[in-house]
Short mmCIF file of C-alpha atoms and ligand atoms in Angstrom, two decimals:
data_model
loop_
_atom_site.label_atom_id
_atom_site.label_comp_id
_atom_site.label_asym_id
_atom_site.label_seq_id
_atom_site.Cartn_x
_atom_site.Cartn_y
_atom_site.Cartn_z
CA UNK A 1 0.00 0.00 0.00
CA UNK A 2 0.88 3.70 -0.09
CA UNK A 3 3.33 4.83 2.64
CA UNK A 4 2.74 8.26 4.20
CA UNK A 5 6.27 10.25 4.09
CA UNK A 6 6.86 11.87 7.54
CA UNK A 7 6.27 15.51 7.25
CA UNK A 8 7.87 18.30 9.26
CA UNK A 9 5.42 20.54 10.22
CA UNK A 10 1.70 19.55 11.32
CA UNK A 11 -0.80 22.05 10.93
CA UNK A 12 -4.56 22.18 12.29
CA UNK A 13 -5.47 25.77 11.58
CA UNK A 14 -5.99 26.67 8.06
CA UNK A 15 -5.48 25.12 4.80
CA UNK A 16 -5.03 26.43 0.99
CA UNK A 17 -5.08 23.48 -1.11
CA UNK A 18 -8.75 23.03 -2.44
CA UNK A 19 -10.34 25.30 -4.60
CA UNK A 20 -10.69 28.05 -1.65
CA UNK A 21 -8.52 28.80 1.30
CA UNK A 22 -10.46 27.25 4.32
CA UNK A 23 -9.88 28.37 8.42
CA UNK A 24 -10.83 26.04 10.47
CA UNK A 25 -12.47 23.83 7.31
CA UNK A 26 -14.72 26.58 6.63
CA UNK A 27 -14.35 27.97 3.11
CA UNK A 28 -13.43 32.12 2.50
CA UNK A 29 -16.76 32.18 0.68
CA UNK A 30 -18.65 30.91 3.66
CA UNK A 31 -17.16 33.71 5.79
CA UNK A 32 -18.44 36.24 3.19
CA UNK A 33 -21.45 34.74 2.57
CA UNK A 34 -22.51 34.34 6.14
CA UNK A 35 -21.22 38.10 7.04
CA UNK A 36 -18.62 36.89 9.20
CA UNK A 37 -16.25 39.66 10.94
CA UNK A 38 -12.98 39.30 11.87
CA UNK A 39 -14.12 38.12 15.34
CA UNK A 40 -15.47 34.82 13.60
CA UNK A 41 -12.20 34.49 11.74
CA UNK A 42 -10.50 35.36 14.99
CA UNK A 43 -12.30 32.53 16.44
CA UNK A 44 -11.71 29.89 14.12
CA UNK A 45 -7.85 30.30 13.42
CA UNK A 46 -7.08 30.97 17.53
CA UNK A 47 -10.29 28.41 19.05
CA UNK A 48 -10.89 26.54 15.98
CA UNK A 49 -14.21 26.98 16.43
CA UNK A 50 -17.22 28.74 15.44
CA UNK A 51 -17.86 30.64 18.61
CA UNK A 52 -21.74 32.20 19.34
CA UNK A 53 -22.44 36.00 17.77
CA UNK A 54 -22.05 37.43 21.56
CA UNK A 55 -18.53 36.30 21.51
CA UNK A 56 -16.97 36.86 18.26
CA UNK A 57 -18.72 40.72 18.85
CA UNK A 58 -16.70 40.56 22.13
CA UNK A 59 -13.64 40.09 20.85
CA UNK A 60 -14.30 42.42 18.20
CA UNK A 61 -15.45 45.18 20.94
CA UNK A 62 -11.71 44.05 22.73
CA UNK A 63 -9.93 44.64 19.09
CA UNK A 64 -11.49 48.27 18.96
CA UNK A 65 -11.34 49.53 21.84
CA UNK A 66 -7.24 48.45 22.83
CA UNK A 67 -6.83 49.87 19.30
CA UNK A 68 -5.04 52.89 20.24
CA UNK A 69 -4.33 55.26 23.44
CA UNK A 70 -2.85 58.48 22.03
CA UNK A 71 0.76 59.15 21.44
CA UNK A 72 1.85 58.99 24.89
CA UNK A 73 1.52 55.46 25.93
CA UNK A 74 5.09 52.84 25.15
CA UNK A 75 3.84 51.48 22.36
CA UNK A 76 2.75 54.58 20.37
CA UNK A 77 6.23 56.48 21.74
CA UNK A 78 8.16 53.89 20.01
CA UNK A 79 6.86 53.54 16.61
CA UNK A 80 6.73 57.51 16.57
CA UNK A 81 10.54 57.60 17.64
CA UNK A 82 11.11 54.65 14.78
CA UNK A 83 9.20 55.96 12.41
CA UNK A 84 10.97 59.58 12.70
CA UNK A 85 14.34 57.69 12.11
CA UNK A 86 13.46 56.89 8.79
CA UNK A 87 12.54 53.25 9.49
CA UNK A 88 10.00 51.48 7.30
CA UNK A 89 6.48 50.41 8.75
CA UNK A 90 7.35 47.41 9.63
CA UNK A 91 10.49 48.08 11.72
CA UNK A 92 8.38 51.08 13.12
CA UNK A 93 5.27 48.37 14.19
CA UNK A 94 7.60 45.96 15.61
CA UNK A 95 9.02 48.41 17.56
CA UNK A 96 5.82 49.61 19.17
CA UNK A 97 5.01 46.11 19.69
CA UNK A 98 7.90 45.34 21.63
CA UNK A 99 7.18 47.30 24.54
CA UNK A 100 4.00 45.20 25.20
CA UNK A 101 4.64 43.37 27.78
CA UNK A 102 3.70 42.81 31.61
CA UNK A 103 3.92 46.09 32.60
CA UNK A 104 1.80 48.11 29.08
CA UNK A 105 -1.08 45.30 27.48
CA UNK A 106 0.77 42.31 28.03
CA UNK A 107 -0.92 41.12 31.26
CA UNK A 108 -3.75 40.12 29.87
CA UNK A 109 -3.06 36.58 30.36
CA UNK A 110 -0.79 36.79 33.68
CA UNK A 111 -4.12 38.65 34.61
CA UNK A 112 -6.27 35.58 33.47
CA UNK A 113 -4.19 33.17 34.95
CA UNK A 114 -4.08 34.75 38.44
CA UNK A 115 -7.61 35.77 38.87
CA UNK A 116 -8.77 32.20 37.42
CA UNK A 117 -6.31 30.26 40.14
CA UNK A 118 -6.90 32.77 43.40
CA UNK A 119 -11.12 32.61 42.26
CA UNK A 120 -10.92 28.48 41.99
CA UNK A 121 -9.32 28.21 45.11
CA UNK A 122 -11.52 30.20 46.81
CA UNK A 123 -8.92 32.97 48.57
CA UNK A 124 -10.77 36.52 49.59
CA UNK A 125 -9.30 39.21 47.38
CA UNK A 126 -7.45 40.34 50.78
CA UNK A 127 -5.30 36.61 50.99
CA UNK A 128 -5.09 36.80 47.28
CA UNK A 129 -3.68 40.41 47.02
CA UNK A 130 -1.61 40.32 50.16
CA UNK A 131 -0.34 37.07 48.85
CA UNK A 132 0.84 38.44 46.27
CA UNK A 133 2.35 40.93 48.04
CA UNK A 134 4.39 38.30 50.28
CA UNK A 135 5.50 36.44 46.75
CA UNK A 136 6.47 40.31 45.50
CA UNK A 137 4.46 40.14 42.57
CA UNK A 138 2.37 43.01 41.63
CA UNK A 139 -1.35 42.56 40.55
CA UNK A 140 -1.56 41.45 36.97
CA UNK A 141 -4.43 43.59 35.55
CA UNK A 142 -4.44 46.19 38.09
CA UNK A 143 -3.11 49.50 38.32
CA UNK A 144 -2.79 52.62 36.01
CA UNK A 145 -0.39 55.60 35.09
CA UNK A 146 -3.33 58.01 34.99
CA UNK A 147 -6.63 55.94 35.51
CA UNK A 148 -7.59 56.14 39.26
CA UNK A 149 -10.73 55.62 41.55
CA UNK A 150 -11.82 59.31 39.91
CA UNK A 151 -10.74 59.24 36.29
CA UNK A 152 -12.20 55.52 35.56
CA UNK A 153 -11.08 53.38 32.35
CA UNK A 154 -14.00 53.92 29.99
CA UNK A 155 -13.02 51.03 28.34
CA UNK A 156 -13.37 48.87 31.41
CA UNK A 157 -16.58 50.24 31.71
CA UNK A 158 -17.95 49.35 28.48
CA UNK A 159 -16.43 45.61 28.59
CA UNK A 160 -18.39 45.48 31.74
CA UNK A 161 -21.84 46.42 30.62
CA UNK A 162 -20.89 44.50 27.38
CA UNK A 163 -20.39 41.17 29.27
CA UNK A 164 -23.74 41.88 32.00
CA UNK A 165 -25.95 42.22 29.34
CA UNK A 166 -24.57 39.69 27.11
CA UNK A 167 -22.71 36.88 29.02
CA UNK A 168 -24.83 33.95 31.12
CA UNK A 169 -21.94 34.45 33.85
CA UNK A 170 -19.54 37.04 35.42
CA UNK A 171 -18.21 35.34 38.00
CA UNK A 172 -14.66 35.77 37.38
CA UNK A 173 -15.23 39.84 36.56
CA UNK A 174 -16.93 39.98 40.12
CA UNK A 175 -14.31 38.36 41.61
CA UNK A 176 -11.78 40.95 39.97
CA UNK A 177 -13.99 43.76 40.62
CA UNK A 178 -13.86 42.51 44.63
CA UNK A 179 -9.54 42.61 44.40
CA UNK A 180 -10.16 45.81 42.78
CA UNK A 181 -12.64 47.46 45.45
CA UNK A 182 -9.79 45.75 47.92
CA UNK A 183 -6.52 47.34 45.67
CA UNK A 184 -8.39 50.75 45.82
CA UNK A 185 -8.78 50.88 49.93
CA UNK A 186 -4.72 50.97 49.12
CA UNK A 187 -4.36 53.64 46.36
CA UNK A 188 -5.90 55.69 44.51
CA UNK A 189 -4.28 54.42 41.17
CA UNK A 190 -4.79 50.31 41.72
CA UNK A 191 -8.05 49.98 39.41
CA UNK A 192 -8.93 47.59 37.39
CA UNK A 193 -7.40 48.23 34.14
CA UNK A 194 -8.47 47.22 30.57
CA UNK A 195 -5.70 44.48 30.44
CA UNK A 196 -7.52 43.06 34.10
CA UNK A 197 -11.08 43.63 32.99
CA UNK A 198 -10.14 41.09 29.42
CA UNK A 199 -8.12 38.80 31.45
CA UNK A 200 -11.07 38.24 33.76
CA UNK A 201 -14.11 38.64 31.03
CA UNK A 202 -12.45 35.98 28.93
CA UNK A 203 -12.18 33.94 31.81
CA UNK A 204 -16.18 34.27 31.78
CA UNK A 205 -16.64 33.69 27.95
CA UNK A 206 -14.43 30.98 27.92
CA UNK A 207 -16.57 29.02 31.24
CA UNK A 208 -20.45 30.39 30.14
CA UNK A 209 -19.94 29.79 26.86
CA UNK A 210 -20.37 26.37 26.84
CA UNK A 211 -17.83 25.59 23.64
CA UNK A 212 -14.70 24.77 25.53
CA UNK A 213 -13.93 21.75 27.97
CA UNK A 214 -11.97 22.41 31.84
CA UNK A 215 -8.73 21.17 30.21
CA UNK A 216 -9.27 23.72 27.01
CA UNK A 217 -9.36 26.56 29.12
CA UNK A 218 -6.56 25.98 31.15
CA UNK A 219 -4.82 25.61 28.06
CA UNK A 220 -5.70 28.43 26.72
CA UNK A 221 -4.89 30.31 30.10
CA UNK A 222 -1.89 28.25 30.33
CA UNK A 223 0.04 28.84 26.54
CA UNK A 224 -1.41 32.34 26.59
CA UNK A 225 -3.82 33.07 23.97
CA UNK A 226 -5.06 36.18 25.71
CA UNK A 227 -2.35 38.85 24.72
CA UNK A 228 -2.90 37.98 21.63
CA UNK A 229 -6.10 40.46 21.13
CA UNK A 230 -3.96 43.30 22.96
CA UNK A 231 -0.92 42.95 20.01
CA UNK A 232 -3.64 42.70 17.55
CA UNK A 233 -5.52 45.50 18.43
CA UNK A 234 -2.69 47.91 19.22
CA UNK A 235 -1.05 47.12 15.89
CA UNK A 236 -3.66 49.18 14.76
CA UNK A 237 -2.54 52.00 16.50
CA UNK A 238 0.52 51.22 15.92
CA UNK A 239 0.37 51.63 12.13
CA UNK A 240 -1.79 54.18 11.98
CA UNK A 241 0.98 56.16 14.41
CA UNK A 242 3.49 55.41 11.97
CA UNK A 243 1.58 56.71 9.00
CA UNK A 244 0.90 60.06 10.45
CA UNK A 245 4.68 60.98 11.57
CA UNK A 246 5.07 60.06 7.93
CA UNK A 247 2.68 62.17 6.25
CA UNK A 248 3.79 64.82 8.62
CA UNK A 249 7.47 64.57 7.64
CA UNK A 250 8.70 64.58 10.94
CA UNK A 251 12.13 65.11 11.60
CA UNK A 252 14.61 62.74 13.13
CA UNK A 253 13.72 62.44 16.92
CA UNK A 254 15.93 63.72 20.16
CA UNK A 255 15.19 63.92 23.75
CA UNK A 256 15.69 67.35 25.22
CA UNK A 257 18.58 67.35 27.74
CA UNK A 258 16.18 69.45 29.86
CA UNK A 259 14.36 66.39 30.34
CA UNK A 260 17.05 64.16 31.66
CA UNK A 261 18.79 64.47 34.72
CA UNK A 262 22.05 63.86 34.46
CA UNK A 263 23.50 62.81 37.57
CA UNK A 264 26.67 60.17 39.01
N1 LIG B 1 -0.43 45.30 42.35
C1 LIG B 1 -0.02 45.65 43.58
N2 LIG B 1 0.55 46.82 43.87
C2 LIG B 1 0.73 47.69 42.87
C3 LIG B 1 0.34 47.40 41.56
C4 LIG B 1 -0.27 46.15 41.30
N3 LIG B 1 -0.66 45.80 40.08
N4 LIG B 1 0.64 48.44 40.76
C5 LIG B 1 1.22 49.37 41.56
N5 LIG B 1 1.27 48.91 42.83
C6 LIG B 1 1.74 49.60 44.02
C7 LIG B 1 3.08 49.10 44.44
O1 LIG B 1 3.19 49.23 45.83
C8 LIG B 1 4.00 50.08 43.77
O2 LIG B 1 5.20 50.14 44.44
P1 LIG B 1 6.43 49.19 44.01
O3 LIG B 1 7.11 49.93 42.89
O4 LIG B 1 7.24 49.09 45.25
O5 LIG B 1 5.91 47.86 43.55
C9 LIG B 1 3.21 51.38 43.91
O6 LIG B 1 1.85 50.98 43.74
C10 LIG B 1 3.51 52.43 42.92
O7 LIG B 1 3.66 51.85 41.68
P2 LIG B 1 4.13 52.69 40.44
O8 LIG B 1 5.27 52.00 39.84
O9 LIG B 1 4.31 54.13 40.76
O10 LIG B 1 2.86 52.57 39.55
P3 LIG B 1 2.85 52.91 38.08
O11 LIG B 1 1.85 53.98 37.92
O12 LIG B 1 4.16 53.16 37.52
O13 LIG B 1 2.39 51.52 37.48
C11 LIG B 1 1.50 49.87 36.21
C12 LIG B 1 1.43 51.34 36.58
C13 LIG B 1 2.83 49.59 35.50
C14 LIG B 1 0.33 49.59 35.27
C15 LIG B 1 1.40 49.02 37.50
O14 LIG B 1 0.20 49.30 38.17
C16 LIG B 1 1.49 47.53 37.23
O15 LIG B 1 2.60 47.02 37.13
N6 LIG B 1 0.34 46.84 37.09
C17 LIG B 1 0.31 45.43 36.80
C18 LIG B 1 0.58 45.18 35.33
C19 LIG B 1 -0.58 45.59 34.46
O16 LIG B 1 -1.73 45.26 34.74
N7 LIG B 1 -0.27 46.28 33.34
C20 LIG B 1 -1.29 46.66 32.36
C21 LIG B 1 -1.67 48.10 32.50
S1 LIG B 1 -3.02 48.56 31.36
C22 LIG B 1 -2.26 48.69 29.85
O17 LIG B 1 -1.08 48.74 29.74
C23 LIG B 1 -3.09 48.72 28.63
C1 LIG B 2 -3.00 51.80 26.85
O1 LIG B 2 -4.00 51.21 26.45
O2 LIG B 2 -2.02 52.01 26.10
C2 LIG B 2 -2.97 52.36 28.21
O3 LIG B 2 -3.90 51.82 29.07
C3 LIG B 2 -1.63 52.55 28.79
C4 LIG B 2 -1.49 53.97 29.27
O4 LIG B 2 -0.44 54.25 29.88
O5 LIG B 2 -2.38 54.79 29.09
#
């Protein structure tokens, strides 16, 4: 009979060989015909799955609003410096992109991961945050440069009534909203911030939704799927950043020596 050669790569995600391109085995005319947006496409090339409309709109509600946060933010700051150096859009996207980490949008997952474990094992936000505190590990998904208990995170906000009037369960966005009203009897600053409020909502879609086993989650929690929408979203930004210093021919870049202190 026929022997299969050994191949090198395995892949389960998309294929191009048929007539059409398919993601997940479902054809690119089937996503246009059905309307699908780039949550659906999201959903079947990260879950594999077709996930229900209040899902794929969720992650599509994530993509827009992490799209951008002005010019200030890491991100932004370095694709503005790269771009002003001359670089080429991609060198200037990477370079924004590189700064996202667990500190700026990159805690979305570390944020998952430690809400999911202190909620499962049932620890008051006061043992989990203190707990923390003994380990020296700050709050994944809490905390803000210049979003306080005054000056609220629209964003969070609108994930929030997004996910109550849409989700069967909140449980795990409670439970960060608790370490949250617990962070803020600290400082004024420790709010739940956008990176916190996905962590813990995806935590919810992924349990109510019904399309993903115990062992699917955690490995989705556990490789770190969740940073993904962050990256995606702020590449947005990111480009768009890029473009503008362009069409404004801005000059090459320097720091003011006013603004550094220069000191032994
Ligand atoms: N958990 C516990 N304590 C905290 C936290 C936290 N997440 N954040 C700040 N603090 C406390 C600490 O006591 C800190 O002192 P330390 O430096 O000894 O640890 C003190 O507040 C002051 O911290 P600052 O460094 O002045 O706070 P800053 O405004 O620079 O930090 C930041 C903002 C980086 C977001 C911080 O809160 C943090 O690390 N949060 C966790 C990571 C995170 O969620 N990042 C995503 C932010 S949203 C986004 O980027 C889109
Ligand atoms: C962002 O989305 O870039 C911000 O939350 C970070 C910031 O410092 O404003």
């Amino acid at each position: 009979g026929k022997v299969r050669a050994p191949t090198h790569i395995i892949s389960t995600i998309s294929d191009d060989r048929g007539e059409e391109p398919c993601y997940a085995g479902v054809p690119m005319s089937t996503i246009i015909e059905r309307g699908y947006g780039v949550g659906d496409v999201i959903s079947l090339l990260w879950f594999k799955r077709s996930l229900p409309r209040y899902c794929t709109q969720f992650i599509e509600i994530c993509i827009m609003l992490c799209a951008d946060h002005g010019p200030c933010v890491s991100g932004a700051h370095n694709s503005i410096v790269t771009a002003r150096a001359g670089k080429d859009l991609v060198s200037s996207l990477v370079s924004g992109l590189l700064t996202i980490g667990p500190r700026f949008g990159g805690a979305i997952d570390d944020a998952a991961r430690y809400f999911k474990d202190a909620y499962d094992r049932g620890l008051t936000p006061y043992e989990f945050v203190e707990g923390m505190k003994k380990k020296g590990i700050r709050v994944p998904g809490i905390g803000h440069r210049i979003k306080s208990r005054d000056n609220r995170d629209k964003r969070v906000q609108l994930l929030q009534q997004y996910a109550h009037t849409h989700f069967p369960s909140v449980k795990y966005m409670e439970y960060a909203v608790k370490v949250e009203t617990y962070t803020l009897s600290k400082a004024n600053n420790l709010v739940l911030n956008v990176d916190g409020a996905i962590g813990s909502l995806f935590l919810d879609l992924l349990a109510g939704s019904g399309m993903f086993t115990k062992q699917e989650i955690d490995e989705i929690v556990e490789i770190g799927y969740l940073n993904g929408l962050f990256v995606l979203a702020r590449s947005i930004g990111l480009i768009g950043h890029t473009f503008d210093q362009k069409r404004l021919k801005q000059p090459l870049y320097r720091h003011p020596w006013e603004d550094v202190l220069y000191t032994k």
